[in-house]
Amino acid sequence: MTTYLPSFAGGLMIGLSAILYLILTGRIAGISGIVGRLAEGALPWLNGAFVLGLVLGPLVYLAVTGAWPEVTITASLPLAVLAGLLVGIGSRMGSGCTSGHGVLGLARLSPRSMVAVVTFLAAGIVTVTILRGSL
Amino acid sequence: MNRLAQPLAALVCGTLFGFGLALSGMLNPARVQGFLDLFGAWDPSLIFVLGGAVIVAMAGMLLVKRMKQPVFGDVFHIPTNRRIDMPLVLGSAIFGIGWGLGGFCPGPALSALSMGYLTPVVFVIAMVAGMVFHDRVLAGRI
């Protein structure tokens, strides 16, 4: 219960942010799309402001709650480089990540997003199962 | 007015998104990997992040469908492509492998930048390099 409730509340906020962004600006709050376009210099003020907000989010959390969110990092730096490259290439190739496909795509009942979510969940589960030797 | 209002809306929405990520547990790679560790020490709590987000977004979509245009814009930029193709499936699989390896997806990696750890910084640099590499070299070839 103690972990489920903050997770659900955080999820509600993420959903509210995504739908508010669509209602106000007309654009999908897909983080890989926002960052990819920003890297190519497209709509720098709009995309840059969203990224700045993302970075500010945990600072506001710290100001409100008085503590940082808990973070335990297991990946070594070389593994983080590999993971980052794969996440960058894959999210752009697949036209989205956990936010664009996962939140808004599922909310729109998009068949492409449903396929994407099932695929990246399956790939993630296989990867962690091998990484941790869980089977 | 839209030229100022749109980035301001983006800043507010981005901050709310980042706060939600911090509250939800998604900034913790160990929790994310625990969620993906279905056959091991499975931590199902992050289902509630996606569930909560999708419920709100779904309700909001009912409103969006009744709107002719966004509040601070001319048109809705909503994807219309419905083809299940190779880039979608291959890209999502590659993304999933990277997500499992690091425990970070793009939003949480960016949010974690403000927390003073080195790993998210390294991850984000590699991620942006991967995005640019895809968009300039791989796009249209797969």
CSV table of C-alpha atoms in Angstrom, one decimal, chain B residues 33-136:
chain,number,residue,atom,x,y,z
B,33,GLN,CA,14.0,-3.3,-13.2
B,34,GLY,CA,12.0,-4.9,-10.4
B,35,PHE,CA,8.8,-4.2,-12.3
B,36,LEU,CA,10.3,-5.9,-15.4
B,37,ASP,CA,11.7,-8.8,-13.3
B,38,LEU,CA,8.4,-10.7,-13.8
B,39,PHE,CA,10.0,-14.1,-13.2
B,40,GLY,CA,12.2,-13.0,-10.2
B,41,ALA,CA,11.6,-10.5,-7.4
B,42,TRP,CA,8.7,-8.9,-9.2
B,43,ASP,CA,7.6,-5.5,-7.9
B,44,PRO,CA,4.2,-4.9,-9.5
B,45,SER,CA,3.7,-1.3,-8.1
B,46,LEU,CA,4.6,0.5,-11.3
B,47,ILE,CA,1.6,-0.9,-13.0
B,48,PHE,CA,-0.3,1.7,-11.0
B,49,VAL,CA,1.8,4.5,-12.6
B,50,LEU,CA,0.8,3.5,-16.1
B,51,GLY,CA,-2.8,2.7,-15.0
B,52,GLY,CA,-3.3,6.0,-13.3
B,53,ALA,CA,-1.8,7.9,-16.2
B,54,VAL,CA,-3.8,6.1,-18.8
B,55,ILE,CA,-7.1,6.6,-16.9
B,56,VAL,CA,-6.6,10.4,-16.7
B,57,ALA,CA,-5.4,10.6,-20.3
B,58,MET,CA,-8.4,8.5,-21.5
B,59,ALA,CA,-10.9,10.8,-19.7
B,60,GLY,CA,-9.1,13.8,-21.1
B,61,MET,CA,-9.3,12.4,-24.7
B,62,LEU,CA,-13.1,12.6,-24.5
B,63,LEU,CA,-12.6,16.4,-24.0
B,64,VAL,CA,-10.0,16.7,-26.8
B,65,LYS,CA,-12.4,15.0,-29.2
B,66,ARG,CA,-15.0,17.7,-28.7
B,67,MET,CA,-12.4,20.5,-29.2
B,68,LYS,CA,-11.9,22.0,-32.6
B,69,GLN,CA,-8.4,23.3,-31.8
B,70,PRO,CA,-6.0,23.4,-28.8
B,71,VAL,CA,-6.3,26.4,-26.4
B,72,PHE,CA,-3.0,27.9,-27.5
B,73,GLY,CA,-2.7,26.5,-31.0
B,74,ASP,CA,-4.3,26.0,-34.4
B,75,VAL,CA,-4.4,22.3,-34.9
B,76,PHE,CA,-4.0,19.0,-32.9
B,77,HIS,CA,-0.9,17.2,-34.0
B,78,ILE,CA,-2.2,13.6,-33.3
B,79,PRO,CA,-0.5,10.7,-35.2
B,80,THR,CA,-2.7,9.3,-37.9
B,81,ASN,CA,-0.5,6.4,-39.1
B,82,ARG,CA,-2.1,3.0,-38.3
B,83,ARG,CA,0.4,0.7,-40.0
B,84,ILE,CA,2.1,-1.9,-37.8
B,85,ASP,CA,5.5,-2.0,-39.6
B,86,MET,CA,9.0,-3.1,-39.1
B,87,PRO,CA,10.4,0.1,-37.6
B,88,LEU,CA,7.6,0.2,-35.0
B,89,VAL,CA,8.3,-3.4,-33.8
B,90,LEU,CA,12.1,-3.5,-34.1
B,91,GLY,CA,12.4,0.0,-32.6
B,92,SER,CA,10.2,-0.9,-29.7
B,93,ALA,CA,12.2,-4.1,-29.1
B,94,ILE,CA,15.5,-2.2,-29.1
B,95,PHE,CA,14.0,0.4,-26.8
B,96,GLY,CA,12.8,-2.3,-24.4
B,97,ILE,CA,16.3,-3.9,-24.2
B,98,GLY,CA,17.9,-0.5,-23.4
B,99,TRP,CA,15.1,0.2,-20.8
B,100,GLY,CA,15.7,-3.1,-19.1
B,101,LEU,CA,19.5,-2.8,-19.1
B,102,GLY,CA,19.6,0.7,-17.5
B,103,GLY,CA,16.2,0.9,-15.8
B,104,PHE,CA,15.8,4.3,-17.4
B,105,CYS,CA,13.4,5.5,-20.1
B,106,PRO,CA,13.7,9.0,-21.6
B,107,GLY,CA,11.5,11.0,-19.2
B,108,PRO,CA,12.9,9.6,-15.9
B,109,ALA,CA,16.5,9.9,-17.2
B,110,LEU,CA,16.0,13.6,-17.9
B,111,SER,CA,14.3,14.2,-14.6
B,112,ALA,CA,17.0,12.4,-12.7
B,113,LEU,CA,19.6,14.9,-14.2
B,114,SER,CA,18.8,17.3,-11.4
B,115,MET,CA,19.6,14.9,-8.6
B,116,GLY,CA,23.3,14.9,-8.9
B,117,TYR,CA,24.1,11.4,-10.1
B,118,LEU,CA,26.6,10.8,-12.9
B,119,THR,CA,24.9,7.8,-14.5
B,120,PRO,CA,21.8,9.7,-15.7
B,121,VAL,CA,24.0,12.3,-17.3
B,122,VAL,CA,26.0,9.6,-19.1
B,123,PHE,CA,22.8,7.9,-20.1
B,124,VAL,CA,21.2,11.0,-21.5
B,125,ILE,CA,24.2,12.0,-23.6
B,126,ALA,CA,24.2,8.4,-25.1
B,127,MET,CA,20.5,8.6,-25.6
B,128,VAL,CA,20.6,11.9,-27.5
B,129,ALA,CA,23.5,10.5,-29.6
B,130,GLY,CA,21.4,7.4,-30.3
B,131,MET,CA,18.4,9.6,-31.3
B,132,VAL,CA,20.5,11.8,-33.6
B,133,PHE,CA,22.2,8.7,-35.1
B,134,HIS,CA,18.8,7.2,-35.9
B,135,ASP,CA,17.3,10.4,-37.3
B,136,ARG,CA,20.3,11.2,-39.5
